[in-house]
XYZ file of C-alpha atoms in Angstrom:
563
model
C 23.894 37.476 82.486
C 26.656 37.781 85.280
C 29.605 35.405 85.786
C 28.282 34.188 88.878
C 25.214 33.165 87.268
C 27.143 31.771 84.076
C 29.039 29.485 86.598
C 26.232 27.897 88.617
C 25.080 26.503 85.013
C 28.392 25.128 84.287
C 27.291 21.769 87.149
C 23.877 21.617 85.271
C 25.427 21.345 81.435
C 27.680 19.013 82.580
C 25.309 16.992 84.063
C 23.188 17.707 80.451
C 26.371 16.090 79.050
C 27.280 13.201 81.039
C 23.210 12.231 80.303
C 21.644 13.130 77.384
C 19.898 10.472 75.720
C 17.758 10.298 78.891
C 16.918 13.766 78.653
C 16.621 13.988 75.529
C 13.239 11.889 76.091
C 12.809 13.847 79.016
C 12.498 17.166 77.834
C 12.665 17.245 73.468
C 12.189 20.310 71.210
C 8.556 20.683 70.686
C 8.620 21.165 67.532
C 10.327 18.309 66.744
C 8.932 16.216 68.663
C 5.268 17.607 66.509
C 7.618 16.367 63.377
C 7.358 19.912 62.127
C 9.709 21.727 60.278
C 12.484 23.001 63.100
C 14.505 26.567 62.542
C 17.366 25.520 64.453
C 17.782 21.762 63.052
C 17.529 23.320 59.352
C 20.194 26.010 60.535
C 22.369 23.413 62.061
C 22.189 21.242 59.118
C 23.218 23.698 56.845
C 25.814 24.840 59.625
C 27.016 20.775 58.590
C 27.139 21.462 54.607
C 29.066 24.609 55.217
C 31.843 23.490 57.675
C 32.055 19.972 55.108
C 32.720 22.698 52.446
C 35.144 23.776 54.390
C 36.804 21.095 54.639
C 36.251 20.932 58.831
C 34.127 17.378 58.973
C 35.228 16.721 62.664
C 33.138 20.008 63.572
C 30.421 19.210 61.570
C 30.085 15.727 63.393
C 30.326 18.393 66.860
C 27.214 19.987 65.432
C 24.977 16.895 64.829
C 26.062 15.584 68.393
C 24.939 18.868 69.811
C 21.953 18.507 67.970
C 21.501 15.498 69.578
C 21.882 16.623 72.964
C 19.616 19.380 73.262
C 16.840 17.566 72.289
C 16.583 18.191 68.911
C 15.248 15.777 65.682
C 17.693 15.401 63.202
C 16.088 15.356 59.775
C 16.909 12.997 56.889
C 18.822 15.622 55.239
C 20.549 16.149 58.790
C 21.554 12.480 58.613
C 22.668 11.992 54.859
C 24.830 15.529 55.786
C 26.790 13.686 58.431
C 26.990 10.769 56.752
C 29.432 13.126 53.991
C 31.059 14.526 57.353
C 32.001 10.687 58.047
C 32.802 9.875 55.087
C 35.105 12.848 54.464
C 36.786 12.541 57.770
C 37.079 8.611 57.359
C 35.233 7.670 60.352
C 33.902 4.433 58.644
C 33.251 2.536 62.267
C 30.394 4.776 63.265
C 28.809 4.434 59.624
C 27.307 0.962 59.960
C 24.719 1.678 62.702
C 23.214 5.000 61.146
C 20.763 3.163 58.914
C 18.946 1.405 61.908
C 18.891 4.513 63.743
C 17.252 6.509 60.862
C 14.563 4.108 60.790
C 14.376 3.887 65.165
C 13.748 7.762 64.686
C 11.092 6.494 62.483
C 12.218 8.039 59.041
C 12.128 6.331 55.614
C 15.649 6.017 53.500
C 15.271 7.717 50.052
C 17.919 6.845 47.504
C 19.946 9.620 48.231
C 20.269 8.636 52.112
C 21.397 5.354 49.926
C 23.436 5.807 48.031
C 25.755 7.990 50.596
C 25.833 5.077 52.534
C 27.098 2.902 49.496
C 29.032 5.997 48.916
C 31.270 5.704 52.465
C 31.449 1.922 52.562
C 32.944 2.437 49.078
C 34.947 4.455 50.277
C 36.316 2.500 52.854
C 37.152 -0.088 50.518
C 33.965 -2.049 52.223
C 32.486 -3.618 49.587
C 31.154 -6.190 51.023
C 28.593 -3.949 53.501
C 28.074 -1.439 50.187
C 26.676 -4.560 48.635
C 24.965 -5.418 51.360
C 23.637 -1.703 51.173
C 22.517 -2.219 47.636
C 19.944 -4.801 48.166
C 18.744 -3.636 51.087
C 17.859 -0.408 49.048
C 16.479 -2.651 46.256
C 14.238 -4.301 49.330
C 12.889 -1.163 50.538
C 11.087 0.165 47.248
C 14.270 2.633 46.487
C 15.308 1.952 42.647
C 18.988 2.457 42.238
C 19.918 4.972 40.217
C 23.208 6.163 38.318
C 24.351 7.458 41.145
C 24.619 3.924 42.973
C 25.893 2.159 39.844
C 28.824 4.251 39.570
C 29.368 4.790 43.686
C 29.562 0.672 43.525
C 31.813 0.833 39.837
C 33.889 2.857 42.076
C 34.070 0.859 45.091
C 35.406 -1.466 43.147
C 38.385 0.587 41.342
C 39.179 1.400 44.788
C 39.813 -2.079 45.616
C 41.849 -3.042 42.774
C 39.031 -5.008 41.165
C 38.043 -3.137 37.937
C 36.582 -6.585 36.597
C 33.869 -6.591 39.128
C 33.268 -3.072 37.969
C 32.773 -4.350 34.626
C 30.308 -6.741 36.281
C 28.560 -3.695 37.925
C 28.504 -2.019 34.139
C 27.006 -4.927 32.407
C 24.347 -5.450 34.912
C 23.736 -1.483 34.586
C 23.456 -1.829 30.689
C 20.193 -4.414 32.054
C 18.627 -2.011 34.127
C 15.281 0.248 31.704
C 15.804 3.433 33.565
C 19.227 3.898 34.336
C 21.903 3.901 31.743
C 25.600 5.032 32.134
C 26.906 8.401 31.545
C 30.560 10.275 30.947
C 30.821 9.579 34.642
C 30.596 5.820 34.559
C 33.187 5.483 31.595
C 35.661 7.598 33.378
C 35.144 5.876 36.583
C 35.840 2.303 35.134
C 38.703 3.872 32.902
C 40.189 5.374 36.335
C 39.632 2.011 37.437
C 42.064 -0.192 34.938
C 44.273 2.751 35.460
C 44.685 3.055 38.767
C 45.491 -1.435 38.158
C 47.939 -0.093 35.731
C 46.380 -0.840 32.733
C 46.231 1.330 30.475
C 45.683 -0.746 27.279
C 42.364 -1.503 28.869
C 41.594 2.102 29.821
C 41.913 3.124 26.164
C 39.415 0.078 25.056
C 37.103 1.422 27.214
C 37.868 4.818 25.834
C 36.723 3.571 22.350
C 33.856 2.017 23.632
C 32.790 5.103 25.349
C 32.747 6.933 21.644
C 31.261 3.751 19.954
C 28.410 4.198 22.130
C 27.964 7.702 21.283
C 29.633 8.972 24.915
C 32.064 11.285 24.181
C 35.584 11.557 26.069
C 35.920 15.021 27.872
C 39.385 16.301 29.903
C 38.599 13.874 32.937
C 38.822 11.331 30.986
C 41.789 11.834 29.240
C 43.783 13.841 32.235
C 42.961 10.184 33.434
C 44.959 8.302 31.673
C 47.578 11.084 31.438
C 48.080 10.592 34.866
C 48.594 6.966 34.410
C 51.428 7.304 31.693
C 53.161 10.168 34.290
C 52.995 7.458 37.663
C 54.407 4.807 35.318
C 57.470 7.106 34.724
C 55.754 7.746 31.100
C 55.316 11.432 31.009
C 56.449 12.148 27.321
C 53.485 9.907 26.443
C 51.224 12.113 28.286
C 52.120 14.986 26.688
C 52.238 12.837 23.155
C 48.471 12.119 23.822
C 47.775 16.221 24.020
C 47.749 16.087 19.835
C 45.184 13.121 20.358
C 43.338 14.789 22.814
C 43.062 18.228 20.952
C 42.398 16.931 17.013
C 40.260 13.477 17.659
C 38.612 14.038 20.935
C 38.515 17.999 20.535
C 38.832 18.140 24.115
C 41.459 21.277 24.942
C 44.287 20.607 27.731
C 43.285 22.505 30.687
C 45.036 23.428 34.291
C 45.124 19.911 35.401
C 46.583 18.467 32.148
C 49.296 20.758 32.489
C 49.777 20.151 35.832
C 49.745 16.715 35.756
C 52.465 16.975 32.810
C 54.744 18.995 34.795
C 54.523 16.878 38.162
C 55.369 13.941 35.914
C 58.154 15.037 34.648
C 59.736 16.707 38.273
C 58.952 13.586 40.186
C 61.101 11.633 36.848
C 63.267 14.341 37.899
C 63.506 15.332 34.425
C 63.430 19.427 35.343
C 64.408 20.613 32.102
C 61.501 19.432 30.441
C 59.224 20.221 33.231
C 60.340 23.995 32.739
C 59.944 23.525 28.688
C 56.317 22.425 28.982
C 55.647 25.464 31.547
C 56.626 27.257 28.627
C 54.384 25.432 25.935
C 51.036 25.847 28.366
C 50.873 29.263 26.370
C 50.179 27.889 23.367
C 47.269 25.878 24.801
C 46.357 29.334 26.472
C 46.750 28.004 30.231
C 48.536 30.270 31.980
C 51.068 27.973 34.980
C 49.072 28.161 37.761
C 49.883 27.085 41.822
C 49.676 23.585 40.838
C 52.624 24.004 37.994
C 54.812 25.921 40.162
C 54.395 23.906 43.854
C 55.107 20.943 41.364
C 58.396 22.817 40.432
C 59.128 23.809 43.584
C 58.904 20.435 45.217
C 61.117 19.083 42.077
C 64.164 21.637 42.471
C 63.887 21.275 46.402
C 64.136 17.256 45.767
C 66.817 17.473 43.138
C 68.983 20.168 45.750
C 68.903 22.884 43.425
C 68.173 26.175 45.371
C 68.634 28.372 42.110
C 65.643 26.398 40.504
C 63.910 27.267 43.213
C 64.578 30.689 42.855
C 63.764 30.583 39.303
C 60.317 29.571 40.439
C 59.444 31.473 42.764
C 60.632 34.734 40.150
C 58.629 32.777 37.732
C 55.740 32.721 39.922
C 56.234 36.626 40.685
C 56.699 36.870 36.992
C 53.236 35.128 35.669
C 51.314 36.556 38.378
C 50.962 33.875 41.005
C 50.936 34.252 44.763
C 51.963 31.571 46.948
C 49.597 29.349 49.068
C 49.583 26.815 51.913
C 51.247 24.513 49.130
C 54.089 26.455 48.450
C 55.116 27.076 52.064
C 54.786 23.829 53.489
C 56.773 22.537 50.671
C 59.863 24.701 51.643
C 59.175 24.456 55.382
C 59.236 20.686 54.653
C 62.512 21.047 52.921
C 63.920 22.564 56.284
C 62.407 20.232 58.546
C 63.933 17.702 56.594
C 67.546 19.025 57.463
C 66.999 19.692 61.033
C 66.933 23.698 60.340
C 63.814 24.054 62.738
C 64.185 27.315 62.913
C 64.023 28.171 59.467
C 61.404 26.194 59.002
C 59.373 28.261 62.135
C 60.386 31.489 60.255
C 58.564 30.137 56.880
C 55.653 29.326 58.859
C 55.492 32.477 60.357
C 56.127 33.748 56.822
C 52.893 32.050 56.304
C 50.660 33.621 58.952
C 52.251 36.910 58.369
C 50.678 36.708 54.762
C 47.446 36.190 56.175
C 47.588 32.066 54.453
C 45.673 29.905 56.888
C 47.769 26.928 57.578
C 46.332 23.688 57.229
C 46.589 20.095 59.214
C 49.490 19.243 56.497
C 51.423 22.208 58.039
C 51.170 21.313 61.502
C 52.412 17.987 60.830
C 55.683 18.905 59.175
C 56.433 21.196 62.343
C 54.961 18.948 64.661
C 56.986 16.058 62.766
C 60.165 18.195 62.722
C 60.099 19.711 66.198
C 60.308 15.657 67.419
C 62.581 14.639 64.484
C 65.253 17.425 66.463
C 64.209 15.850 69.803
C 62.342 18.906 70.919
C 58.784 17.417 71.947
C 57.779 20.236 74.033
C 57.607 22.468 70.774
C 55.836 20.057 69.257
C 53.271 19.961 71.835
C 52.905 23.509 71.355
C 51.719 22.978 67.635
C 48.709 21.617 69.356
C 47.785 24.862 71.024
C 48.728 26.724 67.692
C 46.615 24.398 65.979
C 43.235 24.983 68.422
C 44.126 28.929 67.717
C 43.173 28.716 63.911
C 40.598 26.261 64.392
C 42.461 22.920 62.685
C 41.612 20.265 64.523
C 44.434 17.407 65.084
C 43.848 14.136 64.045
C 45.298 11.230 65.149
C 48.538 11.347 63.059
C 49.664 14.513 64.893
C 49.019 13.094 68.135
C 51.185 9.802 67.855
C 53.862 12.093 66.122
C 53.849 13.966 69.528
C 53.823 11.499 71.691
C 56.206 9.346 69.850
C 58.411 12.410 71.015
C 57.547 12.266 74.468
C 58.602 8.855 74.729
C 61.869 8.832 72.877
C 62.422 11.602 75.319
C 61.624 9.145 77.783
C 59.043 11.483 79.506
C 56.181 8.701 79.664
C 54.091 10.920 81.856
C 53.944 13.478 79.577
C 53.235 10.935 76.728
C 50.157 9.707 78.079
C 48.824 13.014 79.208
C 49.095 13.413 74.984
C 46.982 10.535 74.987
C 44.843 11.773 77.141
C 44.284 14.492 75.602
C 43.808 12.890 72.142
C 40.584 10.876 74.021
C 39.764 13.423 75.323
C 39.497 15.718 71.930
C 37.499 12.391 70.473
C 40.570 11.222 68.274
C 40.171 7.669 68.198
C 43.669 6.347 69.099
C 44.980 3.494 66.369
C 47.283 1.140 66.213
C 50.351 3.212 66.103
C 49.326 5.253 68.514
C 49.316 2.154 70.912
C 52.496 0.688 69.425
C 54.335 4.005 70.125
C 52.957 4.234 73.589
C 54.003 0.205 73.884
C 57.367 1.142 72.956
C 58.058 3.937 74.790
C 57.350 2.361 78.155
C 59.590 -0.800 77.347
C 62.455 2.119 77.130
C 61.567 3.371 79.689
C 61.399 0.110 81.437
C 57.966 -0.369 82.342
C 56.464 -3.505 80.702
C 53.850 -3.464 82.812
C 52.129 -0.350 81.798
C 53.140 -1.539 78.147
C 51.029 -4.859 79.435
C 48.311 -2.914 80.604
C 47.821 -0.838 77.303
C 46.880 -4.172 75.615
C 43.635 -4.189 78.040
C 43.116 -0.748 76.967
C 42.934 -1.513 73.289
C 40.343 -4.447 73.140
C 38.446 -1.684 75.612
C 39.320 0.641 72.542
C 38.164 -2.009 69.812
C 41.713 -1.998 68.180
C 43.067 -5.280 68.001
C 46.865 -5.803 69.085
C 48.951 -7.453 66.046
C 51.944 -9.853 66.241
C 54.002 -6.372 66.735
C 52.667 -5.334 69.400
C 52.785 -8.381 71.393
C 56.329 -8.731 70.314
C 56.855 -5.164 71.755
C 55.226 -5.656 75.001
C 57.534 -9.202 74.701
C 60.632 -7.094 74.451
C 59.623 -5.122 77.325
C 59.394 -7.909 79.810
C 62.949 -8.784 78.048
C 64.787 -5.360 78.755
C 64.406 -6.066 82.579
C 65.223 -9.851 82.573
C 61.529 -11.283 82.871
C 61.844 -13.502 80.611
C 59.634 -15.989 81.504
C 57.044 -13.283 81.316
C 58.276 -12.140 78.093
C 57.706 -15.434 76.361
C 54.165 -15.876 77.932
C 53.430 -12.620 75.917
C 54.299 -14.339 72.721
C 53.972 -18.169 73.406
C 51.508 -18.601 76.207
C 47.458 -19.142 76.066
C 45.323 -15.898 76.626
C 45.037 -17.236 80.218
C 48.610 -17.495 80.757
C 48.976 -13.550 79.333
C 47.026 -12.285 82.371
C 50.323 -11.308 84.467
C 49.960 -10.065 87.600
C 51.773 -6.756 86.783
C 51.201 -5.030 90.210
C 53.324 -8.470 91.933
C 56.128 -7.803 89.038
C 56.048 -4.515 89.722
C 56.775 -5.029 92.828
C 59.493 -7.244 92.163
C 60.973 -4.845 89.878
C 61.329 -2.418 92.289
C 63.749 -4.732 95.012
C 65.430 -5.582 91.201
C 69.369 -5.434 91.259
C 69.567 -2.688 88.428
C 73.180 -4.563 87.384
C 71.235 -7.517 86.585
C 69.218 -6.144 83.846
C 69.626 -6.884 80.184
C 69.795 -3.608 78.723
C 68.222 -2.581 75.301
C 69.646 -1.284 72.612
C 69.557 2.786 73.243
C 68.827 4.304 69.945
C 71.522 7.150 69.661
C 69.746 11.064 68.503
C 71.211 13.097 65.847
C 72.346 16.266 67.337
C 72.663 19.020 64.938
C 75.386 21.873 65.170
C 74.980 24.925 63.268
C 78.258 25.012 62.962
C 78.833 21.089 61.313
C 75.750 21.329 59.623
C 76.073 20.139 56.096
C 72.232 20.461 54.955
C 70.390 18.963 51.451
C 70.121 21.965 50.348
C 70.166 25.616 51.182
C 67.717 28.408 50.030
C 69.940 31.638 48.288
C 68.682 35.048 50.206
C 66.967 36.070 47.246
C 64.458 33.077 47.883
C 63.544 33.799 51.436
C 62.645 37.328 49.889
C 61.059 35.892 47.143
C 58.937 33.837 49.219
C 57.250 36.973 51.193
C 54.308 38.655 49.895
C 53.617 41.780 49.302
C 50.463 42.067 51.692
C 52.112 41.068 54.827
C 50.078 41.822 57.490
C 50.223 44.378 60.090
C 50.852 43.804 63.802
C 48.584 41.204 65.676
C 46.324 41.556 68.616
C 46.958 39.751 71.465
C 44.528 36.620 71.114
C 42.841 34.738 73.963
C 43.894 32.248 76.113
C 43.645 28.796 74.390
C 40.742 26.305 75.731
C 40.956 22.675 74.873
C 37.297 23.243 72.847
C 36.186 24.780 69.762
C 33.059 26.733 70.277
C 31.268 28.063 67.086
């Protein structure tokens, strides 16, 4: 098909766009509008599962909305697959209405459509709708299984409420089909763990063998883990004799791992490096875990020739570094202001053909506005589009947080545009920042306009933010609308910003209370005193062997990710 032909669609598909529920009745698939089995929803849906696996929920949630759009059926199976892509991805808001819209496109909830629900508002730390869930599942003919007892046991832990877990158990115990498994026991013993309480975990430990359950490595790498947050490492590794000759359970990688990260982040290196050393005699060879853990210890204590040691270490055992092991160093120089360093790690990175991931593009969008250099950060963005990561909304308030310390509001919002664009719901912080950045840049009443914008937006302005848009009215001497912000009835809050901008504008400048300017660190190369600094040998070290080649020029970057 020619260009010319490709372009007089473009009107038509953006029409498609702008309405597509109504044609979506208009003109639907046949075949799924027969409720046959459809080719391309199947593909699609499995399309879903593969990018979830991938870690890439945001463009599984593109795929069901394209789905959508072209007139298409989504199955059951379609459904309960976004409903992982939600969960995975957080997206809790647009959970609640999925349920009545299964049964609007006139298909019946099973128990697995069900319990994925419970599963996300669980998640979510909802307990109250997973509940809710629950006996609306009982109320529909769908017996709970297992599977729901321990997604609600869980829901639970996550809350900090292990005795309504308990609860949950002993009304599990009542149910005739359903009884609990290894799964249930180490969910409720993560559960008192995660409180703390580890006394409690180990009850339910012997409980779980008294009832002819038996422990495996979750559950004890469980309460391992425990010990090692509550600065109690050497207990961990005490309870590997416990582990191997009453439970005979073997340490595996994570035991180790969690063993060594204890003891690094107690910065107790010595015996993090004599444990490395002991895995042999379990026969667990250190893997990428053990020596990131390492890594990130020596960088944290400001020992470069620990680092080194590592990195040989790793060279020595066999181990090749991953996305882990270079953000943590390129972190380390983003830390200290050495941008550039920290650019010539990530490059590093790509060189060795390691796909960066959204954790990478934060610490060099983070440290390209931490150096007062927005406009690189904006670039991540671009970057980020070229290998298919898609931003999230942490990235994009980092960014335009550096826009408006720069005091380039303009440029700030277009961020935000951007961000609403790319369907990245803005958050609070995202509003704050914005908020903030116009009262420096003294204009409260685009700060006052923003709060319009959020209740538009569903997110609800705190006592923060109204103090901020306060303090804005304050930096130009409003002050009378700067207490209304904070004092006056929702009425009273409706300023007439256009009038005060107006005002503003006749304002004698010398009149103005100024705010406090925040003053930027400026780094010199030549006064630098950094944290730490990386020998030679370690930049070598941290190259691989199978660097790539040269690279093809790549496209020009569009704001959309096709597939």
């Amino acid at each position: 098909m020619s260009d010319k032909s490709n372009n007089a669609e473009e009107p038509l598909i953006h029409e498609q766009k702008i309405a597509s529920l109504n044609l979506r009745n208009e003109f639907p698939c046949s075949i799924c509008s027969s409720n046959n089995s459809c080719q391309t929803v199947r593909s699609r849906t499995k399309l879903m599962n593969t990018l979830i696996q991938r870690g890439k929920p945001r463009e599984a949630h593109f795929i069901f909305k394209a789905l959508n759009e072209q007139g298409h059926k989504p199955t059951l199976v379609t459904y309960t697959t976004l409903l992982a892509a939600l969960t995975l991805d957080k997206r809790f808001k647009s959970i609640s209405s999925l349920l009545s819209k299964v049964e609007k496109d006139g298909l019946k909830p099973d128990s697995i459509f069900f319990n994925a629900i419970i599963n996300a508002f669980s998640e979510s730390g909802n307990m109250k709708e997973a509940m809710k869930t629950y006996t609306r599942m009982r109320e529909s003919g769908c017996k709970p299984t297992t599977s729901t007892f321990n997604t609600l046991i869980k829901g639970f832990g996550i809350i900090g409420k292990p005795e309504e877990s308990m609860k949950l158990f002993d009304a599990m115990l009542q149910e005739e089909e359903v009884k609990p498994n290894d799964r249930t026991y180490n969910i409720l013993v993560r559960g008192w763990c995660n409180k703390g309480d580890i006394e409690q975990a180990w009850s339910l430990v012997y409980r779980m063998i008294s009832e002819g359950v038996k422990p495996d490595a979750v559950t004890y790498n469980t309460i391992a883990k425990a010990y090692a947050q509550r600065g109690e490492t050497v207990k961990a590794e005490a309870m590997i004799f416990q582990m191997q000759h009453k439970g005979k359970v073997k340490p595996n990688e994570r035991t180790c791992g969690t063993i060594v990260n204890g003891y690094c982040r107690e910065g107790n290196l010595t015996d993090a490096l004599r444990f490395l050393y002991r895995m042999k005699d379990f026969g667990v060879p250190p893997n990428l875990v053990v020596f990131n853990s390492l890594i990130k210890g020596f960088i944290d204590d400001s020992d470069p020739d620990g680092v080194d040691e590592a990195l040989s270490l790793m060279e020595e055992f066999g181990v090749k570094p991953d996305v882990v092991t270079f953000s943590t160093i390129m972190d380390a120089w983003s830390s200290v202001g050495q941008m550039e360093k920290c650019q010539e790690i990530f490059d590093d990175m790509v060189k060795a053909d390691i796909e960066p991931d959204i954790h990478t593009f934060s610490i060099l969008a983070k440290g390209y506005v931490r150096a007062g250099q927005p406009d690189k950060a904006e670039r991540v963005l671009k970057m980020m589009v070229k290998s298919r990561v898609y931003p999230n909304v942490v990235i994009f308030t980092t960014i335009i947080s550096g826009w408006c310390s720069a005091g380039k509001m303009e440029y700030a919002f277009r961020i935000y545009e951007s961000m609403c664009e790319m369907d990245v719901p803005p958050n609070l912080k995202t509003y704050e920042t914005l908020i903030w950045g116009y009262g420096e840049a003294k204009q409260p009443w685009k700060a006052q306009e923003l709060l319009q914008v959020m209740e538009e937006k569903g997110v609800f302005p705190q006592t923060k933010t109204l103090q901020l848009v306060s303090d804005a009215w304050r930096s130009i001497g409003f002050l009378g609308e700067a207490n209304k912000i904070i004092d006056g009835s929702e009425e009273d809050n409706r300023i007439n910003v256009g009038k005060i901008h107006s005002s503003y504008l006749n304002y004698n400048p010398t009149m103005v209370v100024k705010g406090s300017i925040k003053s930027r660190m400026m780094l010199k190369t030549s006064k630098f005193s950094c944290k730490f600094c990386l020998t030679s040998t370690v930049a070598k070290s941290i190259l691989l062997s199978n660097t790539c080649g040269g690279f093809k020029a790549k496209s020009q970057v569009v704001w959309q990710i096709q597939f």
